[in-house]
PDB file of C-alpha atoms in Angstrom:
ATOM      1  CA  MET L   1      88.825 171.024  92.389  1.00 73.00           C
ATOM      2  CA  ILE L   2      89.706 173.331  95.328  1.00 77.00           C
ATOM      3  CA  SER L   3      86.894 175.851  96.062  1.00 84.00           C
ATOM      4  CA  ASP L   4      87.695 179.576  96.253  1.00 86.00           C
ATOM      5  CA  LYS L   5      87.019 179.610 100.023  1.00 88.00           C
ATOM      6  CA  ASN L   6      89.396 176.724 100.628  1.00 91.00           C
ATOM      7  CA  LEU L   7      91.951 178.341  98.341  1.00 93.00           C
ATOM      8  CA  ALA L   8      91.751 181.544 100.395  1.00 93.00           C
ATOM      9  CA  ARG L   9      92.147 179.455 103.557  1.00 94.00           C
ATOM     10  CA  ILE L  10      95.295 177.782 102.086  1.00 95.00           C
ATOM     11  CA  ALA L  11      96.634 181.361 101.481  1.00 96.00           C
ATOM     12  CA  GLY L  12      95.770 182.409 105.055  1.00 96.00           C
ATOM     13  CA  PHE L  13      97.390 179.328 106.596  1.00 96.00           C
ATOM     14  CA  CYS L  14     100.594 179.836 104.494  1.00 96.00           C
ATOM     15  CA  TYR L  15     100.660 183.443 105.546  1.00 96.00           C
ATOM     16  CA  LEU L  16     100.410 182.483 109.159  1.00 97.00           C
ATOM     17  CA  VAL L  17     103.397 180.226 108.750  1.00 97.00           C
ATOM     18  CA  VAL L  18     105.287 183.138 107.088  1.00 96.00           C
ATOM     19  CA  ILE L  19     104.461 185.382 109.953  1.00 96.00           C
ATOM     20  CA  ALA L  20     105.433 182.766 112.603  1.00 96.00           C
ATOM     21  CA  THR L  21     108.765 181.860 110.925  1.00 96.00           C
ATOM     22  CA  GLY L  22     109.581 185.503 110.218  1.00 93.00           C
ATOM     23  CA  LEU L  23     109.084 186.443 113.900  1.00 94.00           C
ATOM     24  CA  PHE L  24     111.016 183.509 115.081  1.00 95.00           C
ATOM     25  CA  SER L  25     114.099 184.079 112.803  1.00 94.00           C
ATOM     26  CA  GLU L  26     114.172 187.870 113.320  1.00 90.00           C
ATOM     27  CA  VAL L  27     113.152 188.321 116.989  1.00 90.00           C
ATOM     28  CA  PHE L  28     114.154 185.089 118.683  1.00 93.00           C
ATOM     29  CA  VAL L  29     117.262 184.350 116.683  1.00 94.00           C
ATOM     30  CA  ARG L  30     118.914 187.310 115.052  1.00 91.00           C
ATOM     31  CA  GLN L  31     118.022 190.018 117.513  1.00 88.00           C
ATOM     32  CA  SER L  32     118.440 187.800 120.598  1.00 92.00           C
ATOM     33  CA  LEU L  33     121.901 186.538 119.586  1.00 93.00           C
ATOM     34  CA  ARG L  34     123.345 189.726 118.032  1.00 90.00           C
ATOM     35  CA  VAL L  35     124.963 192.248 120.411  1.00 89.00           C
ATOM     36  CA  PRO L  36     125.345 195.613 118.568  1.00 83.00           C
ATOM     37  CA  ASN L  37     128.961 196.845 118.378  1.00 84.00           C
ATOM     38  CA  ASP L  38     130.207 193.797 120.302  1.00 91.00           C
ATOM     39  CA  ALA L  39     131.690 191.290 117.912  1.00 91.00           C
ATOM     40  CA  LEU L  40     133.103 188.897 120.582  1.00 92.00           C
ATOM     41  CA  ALA L  41     129.751 188.750 122.494  1.00 93.00           C
ATOM     42  CA  THR L  42     127.828 188.054 119.233  1.00 93.00           C
ATOM     43  CA  ALA L  43     130.251 185.323 118.256  1.00 91.00           C
ATOM     44  CA  TYR L  44     130.014 183.739 121.737  1.00 93.00           C
ATOM     45  CA  ASN L  45     126.132 183.795 121.521  1.00 93.00           C
ATOM     46  CA  ILE L  46     126.222 182.128 118.135  1.00 93.00           C
ATOM     47  CA  GLN L  47     128.737 179.467 119.089  1.00 90.00           C
ATOM     48  CA  THR L  48     126.871 178.618 122.365  1.00 93.00           C
ATOM     49  CA  ASN L  49     123.489 178.615 120.582  1.00 94.00           C
ATOM     50  CA  GLU L  50     124.547 176.989 117.325  1.00 93.00           C
ATOM     51  CA  MET L  51     121.341 174.941 116.835  1.00 95.00           C
ATOM     52  CA  LEU L  52     119.080 177.946 117.484  1.00 95.00           C
ATOM     53  CA  PHE L  53     121.102 179.872 114.877  1.00 95.00           C
ATOM     54  CA  ARG L  54     120.678 177.006 112.390  1.00 95.00           C
ATOM     55  CA  TRP L  55     116.949 176.797 113.057  1.00 96.00           C
ATOM     56  CA  GLY L  56     116.708 180.553 112.334  1.00 95.00           C
ATOM     57  CA  PHE L  57     118.273 179.967 108.890  1.00 95.00           C
ATOM     58  CA  VAL L  58     115.939 177.062 108.234  1.00 95.00           C
ATOM     59  CA  ALA L  59     112.979 179.138 109.295  1.00 96.00           C
ATOM     60  CA  ASP L  60     113.851 181.821 106.821  1.00 94.00           C
ATOM     61  CA  LEU L  61     114.034 179.185 104.047  1.00 94.00           C
ATOM     62  CA  ILE L  62     110.626 177.808 105.016  1.00 95.00           C
ATOM     63  CA  ASN L  63     109.357 181.389 105.063  1.00 94.00           C
ATOM     64  CA  PHE L  64     110.246 181.952 101.463  1.00 90.00           C
ATOM     65  CA  VAL L  65     108.932 178.600 100.181  1.00 92.00           C
ATOM     66  CA  VAL L  66     105.627 178.757 102.021  1.00 94.00           C
ATOM     67  CA  GLY L  67     105.126 182.456 101.193  1.00 93.00           C
ATOM     68  CA  MET L  68     104.922 181.824  97.462  1.00 92.00           C
ATOM     69  CA  PRO L  69     101.533 180.038  97.530  1.00 93.00           C
ATOM     70  CA  THR L  70     100.097 183.047  99.488  1.00 94.00           C
ATOM     71  CA  ILE L  71     101.429 185.519  96.893  1.00 94.00           C
ATOM     72  CA  LEU L  72     100.211 183.452  93.906  1.00 95.00           C
ATOM     73  CA  ILE L  73      96.759 182.801  95.364  1.00 94.00           C
ATOM     74  CA  ILE L  74      96.280 186.577  96.051  1.00 94.00           C
ATOM     75  CA  TYR L  75      97.436 187.214  92.572  1.00 94.00           C
ATOM     76  CA  HIS L  76      95.017 184.600  91.231  1.00 92.00           C
ATOM     77  CA  PHE L  77      91.980 186.340  92.848  1.00 92.00           C
ATOM     78  CA  PHE L  78      92.814 189.920  92.342  1.00 91.00           C
ATOM     79  CA  LYS L  79      94.283 189.860  88.846  1.00 88.00           C
ATOM     80  CA  LYS L  80      90.707 189.629  87.517  1.00 82.00           C
ATOM     81  CA  SER L  81      90.038 193.269  88.455  1.00 81.00           C
ATOM     82  CA  ASN L  82      93.482 194.790  88.868  1.00 83.00           C
ATOM     83  CA  LYS L  83      95.709 192.854  86.409  1.00 89.00           C
ATOM     84  CA  ILE L  84      98.421 195.469  85.802  1.00 93.00           C
ATOM     85  CA  ILE L  85      98.705 196.398  89.524  1.00 94.00           C
ATOM     86  CA  LEU L  86      98.841 192.741  90.457  1.00 94.00           C
ATOM     87  CA  GLN L  87     101.507 192.031  87.909  1.00 95.00           C
ATOM     88  CA  ILE L  88     103.686 194.898  89.219  1.00 96.00           C
ATOM     89  CA  ALA L  89     103.079 193.654  92.761  1.00 96.00           C
ATOM     90  CA  LEU L  90     104.065 190.072  91.792  1.00 95.00           C
ATOM     91  CA  ALA L  91     107.240 191.262  90.155  1.00 96.00           C
ATOM     92  CA  LEU L  92     108.143 193.340  93.186  1.00 96.00           C
ATOM     93  CA  VAL L  93     107.657 190.437  95.668  1.00 95.00           C
ATOM     94  CA  ILE L  94     109.652 187.977  93.384  1.00 94.00           C
ATOM     95  CA  ILE L  95     112.594 190.479  93.430  1.00 96.00           C
ATOM     96  CA  GLN L  96     112.228 190.863  97.217  1.00 95.00           C
ATOM     97  CA  THR L  97     112.269 187.142  97.746  1.00 92.00           C
ATOM     98  CA  ALA L  98     115.345 186.743  95.431  1.00 93.00           C
ATOM     99  CA  ILE L  99     117.288 189.468  97.273  1.00 95.00           C
ATOM    100  CA  ILE L 100     116.573 188.135 100.780  1.00 92.00           C
ATOM    101  CA  ALA L 101     117.129 184.481  99.778  1.00 90.00           C
ATOM    102  CA  VAL L 102     120.570 185.215  98.356  1.00 92.00           C
ATOM    103  CA  ASN L 103     121.264 187.401 101.389  1.00 93.00           C
ATOM    104  CA  LEU L 104     120.841 184.348 103.591  1.00 93.00           C
ATOM    105  CA  LEU L 105     124.408 183.480 102.637  1.00 93.00           C
ATOM    106  CA  ASN L 106     125.519 186.450 104.776  1.00 93.00           C
ATOM    107  CA  GLN L 107     123.356 185.078 107.653  1.00 92.00           C
ATOM    108  CA  ILE L 108     124.996 181.635 107.651  1.00 92.00           C
ATOM    109  CA  THR L 109     128.548 183.000 107.141  1.00 92.00           C
ATOM    110  CA  PRO L 110     129.179 183.505 110.827  1.00 91.00           C
ATOM    111  CA  LEU L 111     128.590 179.827 111.456  1.00 88.00           C
ATOM    112  CA  LEU L 112     131.035 178.847 108.671  1.00 86.00           C
ATOM    113  CA  LEU L 113     133.655 181.145 110.202  1.00 86.00           C
ATOM    114  CA  LEU L 114     133.215 180.163 113.867  1.00 86.00           C
ATOM    115  CA  SER L 115     132.892 176.395 113.526  1.00 79.00           C
ATOM    116  CA  ASN L 116     135.585 175.625 110.806  1.00 71.00           C
ATOM    117  CA  ASP L 117     139.011 174.582 111.962  1.00 67.00           C
ATOM    118  CA  THR L 118     140.626 176.021 108.841  1.00 70.00           C
ATOM    119  CA  TYR L 119     139.441 179.517 109.769  1.00 65.00           C
ATOM    120  CA  LEU L 120     140.015 179.000 113.502  1.00 65.00           C
ATOM    121  CA  ASN L 121     143.645 178.147 112.876  1.00 72.00           C
ATOM    122  CA  ALA L 122     144.225 180.975 110.384  1.00 70.00           C
ATOM    123  CA  PHE L 123     142.566 183.891 112.245  1.00 74.00           C
ATOM    124  CA  GLN L 124     142.598 185.267 115.701  1.00 83.00           C
ATOM    125  CA  PRO L 125     139.337 184.867 117.622  1.00 81.00           C
ATOM    126  CA  ASN L 126     138.702 188.601 117.612  1.00 86.00           C
ATOM    127  CA  GLN L 127     139.256 188.700 113.828  1.00 88.00           C
ATOM    128  CA  LEU L 128     136.784 185.904 113.223  1.00 88.00           C
ATOM    129  CA  ALA L 129     134.201 187.591 115.467  1.00 90.00           C
ATOM    130  CA  THR L 130     134.622 190.889 113.648  1.00 91.00           C
ATOM    131  CA  LEU L 131     134.094 189.134 110.262  1.00 91.00           C
ATOM    132  CA  SER L 132     131.045 187.359 111.660  1.00 91.00           C
ATOM    133  CA  LEU L 133     129.499 190.522 112.871  1.00 92.00           C
ATOM    134  CA  LEU L 134     130.274 192.249 109.532  1.00 93.00           C
ATOM    135  CA  SER L 135     128.384 189.402 107.747  1.00 93.00           C
ATOM    136  CA  LEU L 136     125.446 189.886 110.065  1.00 93.00           C
ATOM    137  CA  ASN L 137     125.441 193.677 109.398  1.00 92.00           C
ATOM    138  CA  ILE L 138     125.552 193.106 105.672  1.00 94.00           C
ATOM    139  CA  GLN L 139     122.652 190.698 106.095  1.00 93.00           C
ATOM    140  CA  SER L 140     120.640 193.300 107.985  1.00 92.00           C
ATOM    141  CA  ILE L 141     121.174 195.861 105.268  1.00 94.00           C
ATOM    142  CA  GLY L 142     120.330 193.290 102.522  1.00 95.00           C
ATOM    143  CA  TYR L 143     117.213 192.412 104.401  1.00 94.00           C
ATOM    144  CA  GLY L 144     116.249 196.098 104.493  1.00 94.00           C
ATOM    145  CA  ILE L 145     116.801 196.364 100.721  1.00 96.00           C
ATOM    146  CA  GLY L 146     114.505 193.406 100.086  1.00 96.00           C
ATOM    147  CA  LEU L 147     111.790 194.873 102.388  1.00 96.00           C
ATOM    148  CA  VAL L 148     111.676 198.063 100.154  1.00 97.00           C
ATOM    149  CA  PHE L 149     110.265 195.933  97.344  1.00 97.00           C
ATOM    150  CA  PHE L 150     107.897 194.150  99.826  1.00 97.00           C
ATOM    151  CA  GLY L 151     106.721 197.473 101.194  1.00 97.00           C
ATOM    152  CA  PHE L 152     105.612 198.595  97.723  1.00 98.00           C
ATOM    153  CA  TYR L 153     103.989 195.210  97.281  1.00 97.00           C
ATOM    154  CA  CYS L 154     101.924 195.647 100.347  1.00 97.00           C
ATOM    155  CA  ILE L 155     100.814 199.076  99.312  1.00 97.00           C
ATOM    156  CA  LEU L 156      99.726 197.827  95.863  1.00 97.00           C
ATOM    157  CA  ILE L 157      97.838 194.853  97.395  1.00 96.00           C
ATOM    158  CA  GLY L 158      96.254 197.051  99.970  1.00 96.00           C
ATOM    159  CA  TYR L 159      95.046 199.340  97.216  1.00 95.00           C
ATOM    160  CA  ALA L 160      93.654 196.325  95.319  1.00 94.00           C
ATOM    161  CA  ILE L 161      91.782 195.212  98.387  1.00 94.00           C
ATOM    162  CA  PHE L 162      90.385 198.642  99.119  1.00 94.00           C
ATOM    163  CA  LYS L 163      89.257 199.090  95.537  1.00 92.00           C
ATOM    164  CA  THR L 164      87.441 195.809  95.128  1.00 90.00           C
ATOM    165  CA  ASN L 165      86.042 195.413  98.686  1.00 85.00           C
ATOM    166  CA  ALA L 166      86.284 191.644  98.250  1.00 90.00           C
ATOM    167  CA  ILE L 167      87.944 191.825 101.674  1.00 93.00           C
ATOM    168  CA  PRO L 168      86.978 194.660 104.155  1.00 94.00           C
ATOM    169  CA  ARG L 169      88.485 197.910 103.037  1.00 95.00           C
ATOM    170  CA  ILE L 170      89.886 198.582 106.493  1.00 97.00           C
ATOM    171  CA  ILE L 171      92.182 195.507 105.994  1.00 97.00           C
ATOM    172  CA  GLY L 172      93.342 196.994 102.727  1.00 96.00           C
ATOM    173  CA  VAL L 173      94.188 200.204 104.481  1.00 97.00           C
ATOM    174  CA  LEU L 174      95.961 198.389 107.339  1.00 98.00           C
ATOM    175  CA  TYR L 175      97.988 196.351 104.776  1.00 98.00           C
ATOM    176  CA  ALA L 176      98.995 199.476 102.854  1.00 98.00           C
ATOM    177  CA  ILE L 177     100.056 201.137 106.108  1.00 98.00           C
ATOM    178  CA  ALA L 178     102.158 198.015 106.866  1.00 98.00           C
ATOM    179  CA  GLY L 179     103.840 198.471 103.470  1.00 97.00           C
ATOM    180  CA  LEU L 180     104.474 202.178 104.194  1.00 97.00           C
ATOM    181  CA  CYS L 181     105.999 201.226 107.549  1.00 97.00           C
ATOM    182  CA  TYR L 182     108.318 198.689 105.797  1.00 97.00           C
ATOM    183  CA  LEU L 183     109.525 201.629 103.646  1.00 97.00           C
ATOM    184  CA  ILE L 184     110.009 203.968 106.513  1.00 96.00           C
ATOM    185  CA  ASN L 185     111.837 201.240 108.406  1.00 95.00           C
ATOM    186  CA  SER L 186     114.332 200.491 105.594  1.00 95.00           C
ATOM    187  CA  PHE L 187     115.020 204.118 104.605  1.00 95.00           C
ATOM    188  CA  THR L 188     115.472 205.127 108.188  1.00 94.00           C
ATOM    189  CA  MET L 189     118.172 202.492 108.433  1.00 93.00           C
ATOM    190  CA  PHE L 190     119.833 203.521 105.221  1.00 94.00           C
ATOM    191  CA  LEU L 191     119.876 207.204 106.139  1.00 94.00           C
ATOM    192  CA  SER L 192     120.986 206.803 109.765  1.00 91.00           C
ATOM    193  CA  LYS L 193     124.531 207.001 110.899  1.00 88.00           C
ATOM    194  CA  GLY L 194     125.929 203.543 111.571  1.00 84.00           C
ATOM    195  CA  PHE L 195     122.717 202.137 109.972  1.00 87.00           C
ATOM    196  CA  ALA L 196     120.979 202.372 113.333  1.00 82.00           C
ATOM    197  CA  ASN L 197     117.252 201.888 113.255  1.00 82.00           C
ATOM    198  CA  PRO L 198     115.472 203.442 116.296  1.00 84.00           C
ATOM    199  CA  MET L 199     112.126 203.313 114.564  1.00 85.00           C
ATOM    200  CA  PHE L 200     111.812 199.530 114.267  1.00 86.00           C
ATOM    201  CA  VAL L 201     110.155 199.007 117.654  1.00 85.00           C
ATOM    202  CA  TYR L 202     107.407 201.435 116.806  1.00 91.00           C
ATOM    203  CA  LEU L 203     106.978 200.447 113.197  1.00 94.00           C
ATOM    204  CA  ALA L 204     106.761 196.685 113.977  1.00 93.00           C
ATOM    205  CA  ILE L 205     103.354 197.086 115.629  1.00 95.00           C
ATOM    206  CA  PRO L 206     101.393 198.545 112.571  1.00 96.00           C
ATOM    207  CA  ILE L 207     103.258 196.091 110.372  1.00 96.00           C
ATOM    208  CA  PHE L 208     102.295 193.157 112.544  1.00 96.00           C
ATOM    209  CA  ILE L 209      98.666 194.293 112.669  1.00 97.00           C
ATOM    210  CA  GLY L 210      98.382 194.871 108.865  1.00 97.00           C
ATOM    211  CA  GLU L 211      99.804 191.476 107.916  1.00 97.00           C
ATOM    212  CA  LEU L 212      98.024 189.500 110.597  1.00 97.00           C
ATOM    213  CA  SER L 213      94.651 191.105 109.815  1.00 97.00           C
ATOM    214  CA  LEU L 214      94.948 189.924 106.149  1.00 97.00           C
ATOM    215  CA  CYS L 215      96.192 186.597 107.249  1.00 97.00           C
ATOM    216  CA  LEU L 216      93.377 185.916 109.644  1.00 96.00           C
ATOM    217  CA  TRP L 217      90.644 187.191 107.305  1.00 96.00           C
ATOM    218  CA  LEU L 218      91.824 184.836 104.544  1.00 95.00           C
ATOM    219  CA  LEU L 219      92.061 181.960 107.014  1.00 94.00           C
ATOM    220  CA  ILE L 220      88.700 182.446 108.600  1.00 94.00           C
ATOM    221  CA  LYS L 221      86.425 184.329 106.094  1.00 92.00           C
ATOM    222  CA  GLY L 222      88.062 184.042 102.718  1.00 91.00           C
ATOM    223  CA  ILE L 223      87.500 186.290  99.732  1.00 90.00           C
ATOM    224  CA  ASP L 224      84.134 187.438  98.376  1.00 84.00           C
ATOM    225  CA  THR L 225      84.735 186.552  94.778  1.00 82.00           C
ATOM    226  CA  THR L 226      81.321 187.960  93.658  1.00 81.00           C
ATOM    227  CA  LYS L 227      82.680 191.531  94.358  1.00 75.00           C
ATOM    228  CA  LEU L 228      85.764 190.703  92.279  1.00 76.00           C
ATOM    229  CA  GLU L 229      83.481 189.651  89.414  1.00 64.00           C
ATOM    230  CA  ASN L 230      81.508 192.879  89.780  1.00 60.00           C
ATOM    231  CA  ASN L 231      84.653 194.855  89.324  1.00 59.00           C
ATOM    232  CA  ASN L 232      85.469 193.255  85.995  1.00 54.00           C
TER     233      ASN L 232
END
């Protein structure tokens, strides 16, 4: 039988993997290879860094699989005192995972277009490059849609943490702020001309702090289950 402390540590470790794989796939793969408004340069980067591009895809898959234990363990602990809120949060994050997982098809499409002789013979290089960049743009928008659901999830979990105080309330506040930043990030992109997102650089900092603070607390300290019981 796994103790509550070890169960929380498992959640923290899984969350750390989620953060690491998410940073790798977003910052070191997608953003490093994609050149905005330059389809040919983006296509060249993908073709010359094919294995990196593939690892980015694999990292996202790992992210979704490893993330589920974290979500379910958090649900397991906090459902005792906030059952309805946690059920709503769980539904939101399942929808988010499904959207982004299916959206990975758009992420891998450029590799299919740029490395398949059938397409290479049927289309001009600039046409294939344009289609590839279009797929990445669709992936980016789909990712933003998924993060809307995750943003609301973070706000609800942050509220549950703040209410129970089983984890320091400041972490609940930081996690809720991270969720709010996800919402601002996505809706800024949706409402901006050309789906530009100038806010991402600034919003990424509070998002990283909020998620990492919860991750490290679970990994190092765990959850004070006595305070959860007192809230029943």
